[in-house]
PDB file of C-alpha atoms in Angstrom:
ATOM      1  CA  MET Z  39     -83.748  82.766 -10.467  1.00  0.00           C
ATOM      2  CA  SER Z  40     -81.441  84.668  -8.156  1.00  0.00           C
ATOM      3  CA  TYR Z  41     -80.557  81.989  -5.588  1.00  0.00           C
ATOM      4  CA  ASP Z  42     -78.625  84.343  -3.397  1.00  0.00           C
ATOM      5  CA  ARG Z  43     -81.700  86.287  -2.819  1.00  0.00           C
ATOM      6  CA  ALA Z  44     -84.045  83.694  -0.677  1.00  0.00           C
ATOM      7  CA  ILE Z  45     -82.659  81.927   2.197  1.00  0.00           C
ATOM      8  CA  THR Z  46     -85.074  79.038   1.959  1.00  0.00           C
ATOM      9  CA  VAL Z  47     -84.341  78.401  -1.805  1.00  0.00           C
ATOM     10  CA  PHE Z  48     -81.113  75.705  -2.716  1.00  0.00           C
ATOM     11  CA  SER Z  49     -79.360  76.475  -5.730  1.00  0.00           C
ATOM     12  CA  PRO Z  50     -79.244  73.925  -8.511  1.00  0.00           C
ATOM     13  CA  ASP Z  51     -75.834  72.394  -7.096  1.00  0.00           C
ATOM     14  CA  GLY Z  52     -76.831  72.271  -3.705  1.00  0.00           C
ATOM     15  CA  HIS Z  53     -75.714  75.633  -2.088  1.00  0.00           C
ATOM     16  CA  LEU Z  54     -77.581  77.997   0.145  1.00  0.00           C
ATOM     17  CA  PHE Z  55     -75.925  81.166  -0.658  1.00  0.00           C
ATOM     18  CA  GLN Z  56     -77.082  83.336   2.249  1.00  0.00           C
ATOM     19  CA  VAL Z  57     -75.585  80.889   4.445  1.00  0.00           C
ATOM     20  CA  GLU Z  58     -72.066  80.838   2.660  1.00  0.00           C
ATOM     21  CA  TYR Z  59     -72.266  84.783   2.997  1.00  0.00           C
ATOM     22  CA  ALA Z  60     -72.752  84.419   6.561  1.00  0.00           C
ATOM     23  CA  MET Z  61     -69.502  82.249   6.866  1.00  0.00           C
ATOM     24  CA  GLU Z  62     -67.740  84.870   4.658  1.00  0.00           C
ATOM     25  CA  ALA Z  63     -68.695  87.226   7.418  1.00  0.00           C
ATOM     26  CA  VAL Z  64     -67.024  85.325   9.793  1.00  0.00           C
ATOM     27  CA  LYS Z  65     -64.002  85.303   8.086  1.00  0.00           C
ATOM     28  CA  ARG Z  66     -63.854  88.947   7.720  1.00  0.00           C
ATOM     29  CA  GLY Z  67     -64.282  88.920  11.733  1.00  0.00           C
ATOM     30  CA  SER Z  68     -61.339  88.623  14.159  1.00  0.00           C
ATOM     31  CA  SER Z  69     -59.369  85.532  14.664  1.00  0.00           C
ATOM     32  CA  VAL Z  70     -60.456  83.043  17.730  1.00  0.00           C
ATOM     33  CA  ILE Z  71     -58.439  80.303  19.090  1.00  0.00           C
ATOM     34  CA  GLY Z  72     -59.576  77.764  21.559  1.00  0.00           C
ATOM     35  CA  VAL Z  73     -56.919  75.121  23.003  1.00  0.00           C
ATOM     36  CA  ARG Z  74     -58.185  72.086  25.462  1.00  0.00           C
ATOM     37  CA  THR Z  75     -56.057  71.004  28.070  1.00  0.00           C
ATOM     38  CA  PRO Z  76     -56.358  68.495  30.837  1.00  0.00           C
ATOM     39  CA  THR Z  77     -56.761  71.364  33.754  1.00  0.00           C
ATOM     40  CA  CYS Z  78     -58.340  74.306  31.565  1.00  0.00           C
ATOM     41  CA  VAL Z  79     -59.831  75.456  28.187  1.00  0.00           C
ATOM     42  CA  ILE Z  80     -57.896  78.721  26.670  1.00  0.00           C
ATOM     43  CA  LEU Z  81     -59.978  80.990  24.393  1.00  0.00           C
ATOM     44  CA  ALA Z  82     -57.889  83.517  22.963  1.00  0.00           C
ATOM     45  CA  VAL Z  83     -58.904  86.269  20.613  1.00  0.00           C
ATOM     46  CA  GLU Z  84     -57.750  88.928  18.142  1.00  0.00           C
ATOM     47  CA  ARG Z  85     -58.590  92.615  19.234  1.00  0.00           C
ATOM     48  CA  ARG Z  86     -58.745  94.732  16.259  1.00  0.00           C
ATOM     49  CA  ALA Z  87     -57.554  98.078  17.133  1.00  0.00           C
ATOM     50  CA  THR Z  88     -60.457 100.758  18.398  1.00  0.00           C
ATOM     51  CA  PRO Z  89     -60.402 104.722  17.066  1.00  0.00           C
ATOM     52  CA  LEU Z  90     -58.365 106.830  19.345  1.00  0.00           C
ATOM     53  CA  LEU Z  91     -61.337 108.514  20.935  1.00  0.00           C
ATOM     54  CA  GLN Z  92     -63.493 105.011  21.571  1.00  0.00           C
ATOM     55  CA  ASP Z  93     -63.390 103.892  25.030  1.00  0.00           C
ATOM     56  CA  PRO Z  94     -62.443 100.285  24.445  1.00  0.00           C
ATOM     57  CA  ARG Z  95     -63.860  98.972  27.415  1.00  0.00           C
ATOM     58  CA  PRO Z  96     -67.274  97.581  26.193  1.00  0.00           C
ATOM     59  CA  ILE Z  97     -65.627  95.859  23.263  1.00  0.00           C
ATOM     60  CA  ARG Z  98     -65.322  92.323  24.432  1.00  0.00           C
ATOM     61  CA  LYS Z  99     -65.184  89.121  22.076  1.00  0.00           C
ATOM     62  CA  ILE Z 100     -65.123  86.901  25.177  1.00  0.00           C
ATOM     63  CA  LEU Z 101     -68.376  86.667  27.382  1.00  0.00           C
ATOM     64  CA  THR Z 102     -69.741  84.492  29.927  1.00  0.00           C
ATOM     65  CA  LEU Z 103     -72.939  82.523  29.158  1.00  0.00           C
ATOM     66  CA  ASP Z 104     -72.937  80.752  32.725  1.00  0.00           C
ATOM     67  CA  ASP Z 105     -70.717  80.164  35.754  1.00  0.00           C
ATOM     68  CA  HIS Z 106     -68.872  77.556  34.078  1.00  0.00           C
ATOM     69  CA  VAL Z 107     -69.331  78.385  30.265  1.00  0.00           C
ATOM     70  CA  GLN Z 108     -67.256  81.142  28.601  1.00  0.00           C
ATOM     71  CA  CYS Z 109     -67.767  81.783  24.782  1.00  0.00           C
ATOM     72  CA  ALA Z 110     -65.623  83.580  22.213  1.00  0.00           C
ATOM     73  CA  PHE Z 111     -67.023  84.687  18.614  1.00  0.00           C
ATOM     74  CA  ALA Z 112     -65.844  85.732  15.242  1.00  0.00           C
ATOM     75  CA  GLY Z 113     -68.140  87.734  13.200  1.00  0.00           C
ATOM     76  CA  LEU Z 114     -70.675  90.345  13.673  1.00  0.00           C
ATOM     77  CA  THR Z 115     -70.751  91.965  17.119  1.00  0.00           C
ATOM     78  CA  ALA Z 116     -74.337  92.835  17.186  1.00  0.00           C
ATOM     79  CA  ASP Z 117     -75.525  89.446  15.988  1.00  0.00           C
ATOM     80  CA  ALA Z 118     -73.296  87.981  18.724  1.00  0.00           C
ATOM     81  CA  ARG Z 119     -75.149  90.249  21.201  1.00  0.00           C
ATOM     82  CA  VAL Z 120     -78.524  88.792  20.530  1.00  0.00           C
ATOM     83  CA  LEU Z 121     -77.507  85.172  19.659  1.00  0.00           C
ATOM     84  CA  LEU Z 122     -75.559  84.810  23.097  1.00  0.00           C
ATOM     85  CA  ASN Z 123     -78.253  86.825  25.224  1.00  0.00           C
ATOM     86  CA  LEU Z 124     -80.664  84.157  24.373  1.00  0.00           C
ATOM     87  CA  ALA Z 125     -78.054  81.352  25.300  1.00  0.00           C
ATOM     88  CA  ARG Z 126     -77.653  83.079  28.909  1.00  0.00           C
ATOM     89  CA  GLN Z 127     -81.639  83.264  29.178  1.00  0.00           C
ATOM     90  CA  GLU Z 128     -81.476  79.474  28.157  1.00  0.00           C
ATOM     91  CA  CYS Z 129     -78.836  78.664  30.868  1.00  0.00           C
ATOM     92  CA  GLN Z 130     -81.001  80.647  33.506  1.00  0.00           C
ATOM     93  CA  SER Z 131     -84.104  78.546  32.321  1.00  0.00           C
ATOM     94  CA  TYR Z 132     -82.280  75.376  32.636  1.00  0.00           C
ATOM     95  CA  ARG Z 133     -80.992  76.140  35.931  1.00  0.00           C
ATOM     96  CA  LEU Z 134     -84.370  77.066  37.300  1.00  0.00           C
ATOM     97  CA  THR Z 135     -86.244  73.929  35.660  1.00  0.00           C
ATOM     98  CA  CYS Z 136     -83.517  71.202  36.197  1.00  0.00           C
ATOM     99  CA  GLU Z 137     -81.875  72.696  39.536  1.00  0.00           C
ATOM    100  CA  ASP Z 138     -78.607  71.988  38.105  1.00  0.00           C
ATOM    101  CA  ALA Z 139     -75.868  73.700  35.671  1.00  0.00           C
ATOM    102  CA  PRO Z 140     -76.436  72.911  31.973  1.00  0.00           C
ATOM    103  CA  SER Z 141     -73.507  70.913  30.179  1.00  0.00           C
ATOM    104  CA  VAL Z 142     -71.131  72.969  27.654  1.00  0.00           C
ATOM    105  CA  GLU Z 143     -72.613  70.484  25.017  1.00  0.00           C
ATOM    106  CA  TYR Z 144     -76.086  71.609  25.904  1.00  0.00           C
ATOM    107  CA  VAL Z 145     -75.283  75.184  25.364  1.00  0.00           C
ATOM    108  CA  ALA Z 146     -73.435  74.631  22.275  1.00  0.00           C
ATOM    109  CA  ARG Z 147     -76.514  72.487  20.907  1.00  0.00           C
ATOM    110  CA  TYR Z 148     -78.726  75.127  21.919  1.00  0.00           C
ATOM    111  CA  VAL Z 149     -76.993  78.025  20.068  1.00  0.00           C
ATOM    112  CA  ALA Z 150     -76.672  75.789  16.965  1.00  0.00           C
ATOM    113  CA  ARG Z 151     -80.118  74.950  17.215  1.00  0.00           C
ATOM    114  CA  ARG Z 152     -80.964  78.580  17.204  1.00  0.00           C
ATOM    115  CA  GLN Z 153     -78.565  79.565  14.328  1.00  0.00           C
ATOM    116  CA  GLN Z 154     -80.227  76.733  11.935  1.00  0.00           C
ATOM    117  CA  GLU Z 155     -83.606  78.161  12.842  1.00  0.00           C
ATOM    118  CA  TYR Z 156     -82.347  81.153  11.007  1.00  0.00           C
ATOM    119  CA  THR Z 157     -81.303  79.128   7.758  1.00  0.00           C
ATOM    120  CA  GLN Z 158     -84.764  77.472   7.281  1.00  0.00           C
ATOM    121  CA  ARG Z 159     -87.603  80.246   7.194  1.00  0.00           C
ATOM    122  CA  GLY Z 160     -87.964  83.434   5.078  1.00  0.00           C
ATOM    123  CA  GLY Z 161     -88.023  86.815   6.358  1.00  0.00           C
ATOM    124  CA  VAL Z 162     -84.871  86.405   8.350  1.00  0.00           C
ATOM    125  CA  ARG Z 163     -81.137  86.027   7.773  1.00  0.00           C
ATOM    126  CA  PRO Z 164     -78.670  83.825   9.198  1.00  0.00           C
ATOM    127  CA  PHE Z 165     -76.434  84.929  11.959  1.00  0.00           C
ATOM    128  CA  GLY Z 166     -72.990  86.183  10.894  1.00  0.00           C
ATOM    129  CA  ILE Z 167     -71.002  84.672  13.832  1.00  0.00           C
ATOM    130  CA  SER Z 168     -69.259  81.356  14.756  1.00  0.00           C
ATOM    131  CA  THR Z 169     -68.692  81.058  18.511  1.00  0.00           C
ATOM    132  CA  MET Z 170     -66.132  78.927  20.665  1.00  0.00           C
ATOM    133  CA  MET Z 171     -67.568  77.922  23.828  1.00  0.00           C
ATOM    134  CA  GLY Z 172     -65.220  76.659  26.599  1.00  0.00           C
ATOM    135  CA  GLY Z 173     -65.896  74.939  30.310  1.00  0.00           C
ATOM    136  CA  PHE Z 174     -66.082  71.963  32.461  1.00  0.00           C
ATOM    137  CA  ASP Z 175     -68.705  69.237  32.436  1.00  0.00           C
ATOM    138  CA  GLY Z 176     -67.784  67.844  35.947  1.00  0.00           C
ATOM    139  CA  ASP Z 177     -64.316  66.625  35.650  1.00  0.00           C
ATOM    140  CA  LYS Z 178     -64.101  67.057  31.586  1.00  0.00           C
ATOM    141  CA  ALA Z 179     -62.740  70.117  29.950  1.00  0.00           C
ATOM    142  CA  CYS Z 180     -64.915  71.014  26.821  1.00  0.00           C
ATOM    143  CA  LEU Z 181     -64.432  73.141  23.936  1.00  0.00           C
ATOM    144  CA  MET Z 182     -67.420  73.314  21.309  1.00  0.00           C
ATOM    145  CA  GLN Z 183     -67.476  75.499  18.203  1.00  0.00           C
ATOM    146  CA  THR Z 184     -70.764  76.452  16.432  1.00  0.00           C
ATOM    147  CA  ASP Z 185     -71.002  77.855  13.040  1.00  0.00           C
ATOM    148  CA  PRO Z 186     -73.656  80.068  10.663  1.00  0.00           C
ATOM    149  CA  ALA Z 187     -75.342  76.660   9.238  1.00  0.00           C
ATOM    150  CA  GLY Z 188     -76.240  75.475  12.892  1.00  0.00           C
ATOM    151  CA  THR Z 189     -73.964  72.730  13.233  1.00  0.00           C
ATOM    152  CA  PHE Z 190     -71.666  72.270  16.318  1.00  0.00           C
ATOM    153  CA  SER Z 191     -68.635  70.124  17.160  1.00  0.00           C
ATOM    154  CA  GLU Z 192     -66.595  69.328  19.787  1.00  0.00           C
ATOM    155  CA  TRP Z 193     -62.715  70.036  19.403  1.00  0.00           C
ATOM    156  CA  LYS Z 194     -59.303  69.640  21.241  1.00  0.00           C
ATOM    157  CA  ALA Z 195     -57.907  73.042  19.458  1.00  0.00           C
ATOM    158  CA  ASN Z 196     -59.421  74.975  16.935  1.00  0.00           C
ATOM    159  CA  ALA Z 197     -59.308  78.290  15.021  1.00  0.00           C
ATOM    160  CA  VAL Z 198     -61.992  80.263  13.562  1.00  0.00           C
ATOM    161  CA  GLY Z 199     -62.579  83.887  11.764  1.00  0.00           C
ATOM    162  CA  GLY Z 200     -59.697  85.821  10.147  1.00  0.00           C
ATOM    163  CA  LYS Z 201     -58.430  85.008   6.610  1.00  0.00           C
ATOM    164  CA  ASN Z 202     -56.017  82.845   8.041  1.00  0.00           C
ATOM    165  CA  ALA Z 203     -57.998  80.382  10.460  1.00  0.00           C
ATOM    166  CA  LYS Z 204     -56.639  77.350   7.942  1.00  0.00           C
ATOM    167  CA  VAL Z 205     -53.002  78.230   8.481  1.00  0.00           C
ATOM    168  CA  MET Z 206     -53.464  78.624  12.412  1.00  0.00           C
ATOM    169  CA  ARG Z 207     -55.620  75.498  12.515  1.00  0.00           C
ATOM    170  CA  GLU Z 208     -52.910  73.648  10.950  1.00  0.00           C
ATOM    171  CA  PHE Z 209     -50.407  75.448  13.391  1.00  0.00           C
ATOM    172  CA  LEU Z 210     -52.541  73.941  16.507  1.00  0.00           C
ATOM    173  CA  GLU Z 211     -52.698  70.556  14.699  1.00  0.00           C
ATOM    174  CA  LYS Z 212     -48.599  70.264  14.765  1.00  0.00           C
ATOM    175  CA  GLY Z 213     -48.381  71.837  18.286  1.00  0.00           C
ATOM    176  CA  TRP Z 214     -51.172  70.131  20.244  1.00  0.00           C
ATOM    177  CA  THR Z 215     -50.464  67.426  22.509  1.00  0.00           C
ATOM    178  CA  GLU Z 216     -52.784  65.129  24.762  1.00  0.00           C
ATOM    179  CA  ASN Z 217     -51.218  66.051  28.285  1.00  0.00           C
ATOM    180  CA  MET Z 218     -49.921  69.631  27.692  1.00  0.00           C
ATOM    181  CA  SER Z 219     -49.978  71.972  30.477  1.00  0.00           C
ATOM    182  CA  GLU Z 220     -52.052  75.129  31.238  1.00  0.00           C
ATOM    183  CA  ALA Z 221     -48.880  77.045  30.476  1.00  0.00           C
ATOM    184  CA  ASP Z 222     -47.959  75.390  27.355  1.00  0.00           C
ATOM    185  CA  GLY Z 223     -51.624  75.692  26.038  1.00  0.00           C
ATOM    186  CA  VAL Z 224     -51.401  79.605  26.710  1.00  0.00           C
ATOM    187  CA  LYS Z 225     -48.157  79.566  24.897  1.00  0.00           C
ATOM    188  CA  LEU Z 226     -49.670  77.636  21.787  1.00  0.00           C
ATOM    189  CA  ALA Z 227     -52.518  79.826  21.787  1.00  0.00           C
ATOM    190  CA  ILE Z 228     -50.567  82.818  21.635  1.00  0.00           C
ATOM    191  CA  LYS Z 229     -48.033  81.518  18.947  1.00  0.00           C
ATOM    192  CA  ALA Z 230     -51.019  80.505  16.967  1.00  0.00           C
ATOM    193  CA  LEU Z 231     -52.298  84.589  17.046  1.00  0.00           C
ATOM    194  CA  LEU Z 232     -49.152  85.809  16.769  1.00  0.00           C
ATOM    195  CA  GLU Z 233     -49.378  84.602  13.117  1.00  0.00           C
ATOM    196  CA  VAL Z 234     -52.204  87.236  12.329  1.00  0.00           C
ATOM    197  CA  VAL Z 235     -51.542  89.604  15.074  1.00  0.00           C
ATOM    198  CA  ASP Z 236     -48.533  92.576  14.463  1.00  0.00           C
ATOM    199  CA  SER Z 237     -48.698  94.556  17.613  1.00  0.00           C
ATOM    200  CA  GLY Z 238     -48.229  91.883  20.423  1.00  0.00           C
ATOM    201  CA  ALA Z 239     -50.068  91.756  23.654  1.00  0.00           C
ATOM    202  CA  LYS Z 240     -51.991  94.805  23.108  1.00  0.00           C
ATOM    203  CA  ASN Z 241     -54.284  93.467  20.796  1.00  0.00           C
ATOM    204  CA  MET Z 242     -54.853  90.005  22.318  1.00  0.00           C
ATOM    205  CA  GLU Z 243     -57.408  89.065  24.748  1.00  0.00           C
ATOM    206  CA  ILE Z 244     -57.239  85.693  26.547  1.00  0.00           C
ATOM    207  CA  VAL Z 245     -59.320  83.733  28.978  1.00  0.00           C
ATOM    208  CA  CYS Z 246     -58.352  80.715  30.875  1.00  0.00           C
ATOM    209  CA  VAL Z 247     -61.401  78.819  32.159  1.00  0.00           C
ATOM    210  CA  ARG Z 248     -60.692  76.381  34.935  1.00  0.00           C
ATOM    211  CA  LYS Z 249     -62.814  73.932  36.869  1.00  0.00           C
ATOM    212  CA  ASP Z 250     -63.125  76.527  39.790  1.00  0.00           C
ATOM    213  CA  GLY Z 251     -63.773  79.404  37.502  1.00  0.00           C
ATOM    214  CA  LYS Z 252     -62.156  81.769  34.743  1.00  0.00           C
ATOM    215  CA  VAL Z 253     -59.076  83.783  34.909  1.00  0.00           C
ATOM    216  CA  SER Z 254     -58.537  86.575  32.378  1.00  0.00           C
ATOM    217  CA  MET Z 255     -55.222  87.211  31.661  1.00  0.00           C
ATOM    218  CA  LYS Z 256     -53.817  90.597  31.984  1.00  0.00           C
ATOM    219  CA  GLU Z 257     -51.737  92.691  29.263  1.00  0.00           C
ATOM    220  CA  GLU Z 258     -48.524  92.599  31.204  1.00  0.00           C
ATOM    221  CA  ASP Z 259     -48.579  88.588  31.595  1.00  0.00           C
ATOM    222  CA  ILE Z 260     -49.725  88.078  27.890  1.00  0.00           C
ATOM    223  CA  ALA Z 261     -46.634  90.552  27.084  1.00  0.00           C
ATOM    224  CA  VAL Z 262     -44.247  88.418  28.794  1.00  0.00           C
ATOM    225  CA  VAL Z 263     -45.413  84.992  27.148  1.00  0.00           C
ATOM    226  CA  VAL Z 264     -44.947  87.118  23.472  1.00  0.00           C
ATOM    227  CA  GLU Z 265     -41.404  88.169  25.039  1.00  0.00           C
ATOM    228  CA  THR Z 266     -40.548  84.263  25.633  1.00  0.00           C
ATOM    229  CA  ILE Z 267     -41.878  83.328  22.501  1.00  0.00           C
ATOM    230  CA  LYS Z 268     -39.789  85.917  20.410  1.00  0.00           C
ATOM    231  CA  ALA Z 269     -36.642  85.085  22.429  1.00  0.00           C
ATOM    232  CA  GLU Z 270     -36.971  81.274  21.731  1.00  0.00           C
ATOM    233  CA  SER Z 271     -37.466  82.290  18.229  1.00  0.00           C
ATOM    234  CA  GLU Z 272     -34.570  84.229  17.624  1.00  0.00           C
ATOM    235  CA  GLN Z 273     -32.345  81.709  19.594  1.00  0.00           C
ATOM    236  CA  GLY Z 274     -33.759  78.865  17.285  1.00  0.00           C
ATOM    237  CA  GLU Z 275     -32.638  81.106  14.195  1.00  0.00           C
ATOM    238  CA  GLY Z 276     -29.373  81.666  15.583  1.00  0.00           C
ATOM    239  CA  ASN Z 277     -28.709  78.039  16.104  1.00  0.00           C
ATOM    240  CA  GLU Z 278     -29.696  77.530  12.805  1.00  0.00           C
ATOM    241  CA  MET Z 279     -27.215  79.969  11.333  1.00  0.00           C
ATOM    242  CA  LYS Z 280     -24.399  78.398  13.441  1.00  0.00           C
ATOM    243  CA  ASP Z 281     -25.247  75.123  12.080  1.00  0.00           C
TER     244      ASP Z 281
END
């Protein structure tokens, strides 16, 4: 029996191959990094180069789900458009019913539930995306992640998408601290992205989600941080050579 053709059938060793293939689609997508600090959540995305004649403005990897929730994704853009539009509708429905904003965890749980539903019945396929959501629940900054299997989890810092996600995650583990400032969080996210992005600031998209709203970093501001990181790296190499 070909176990990779039926999404509802486990292989003898306990695998759902279509779900694993969806996770491979995520690995082929752009790299996404999330960093949580006490005052904000930073979402940073690798922006792939577009054809010369294509207008790059409609291509966005960081989207607004609600006034206080931003979402970055890695994987299939078309799948993300459908799934995240459902999440936006759920946020509006929650506000209409409860007269309050949904928590970041509630939104992540909803997205994960929809992803899981598409792994359990025939005639459909899993969503080929992982999401990284940042926002505030009251005074608390939250960073949540979902994957094609339908699981969700909260993180202090994480990386998904791309072939070097594990390397970037290990880099974040070494650099993240509990009380880091927003500037240090941005620098850490950019340093991690530079592990995979060769062309610097023009291929990065960064959003800082604060309690009072989001701020999208301009390319010039990202370029300043990139140059600072490169200068610090060159200075460190120079000191090592002297020693």
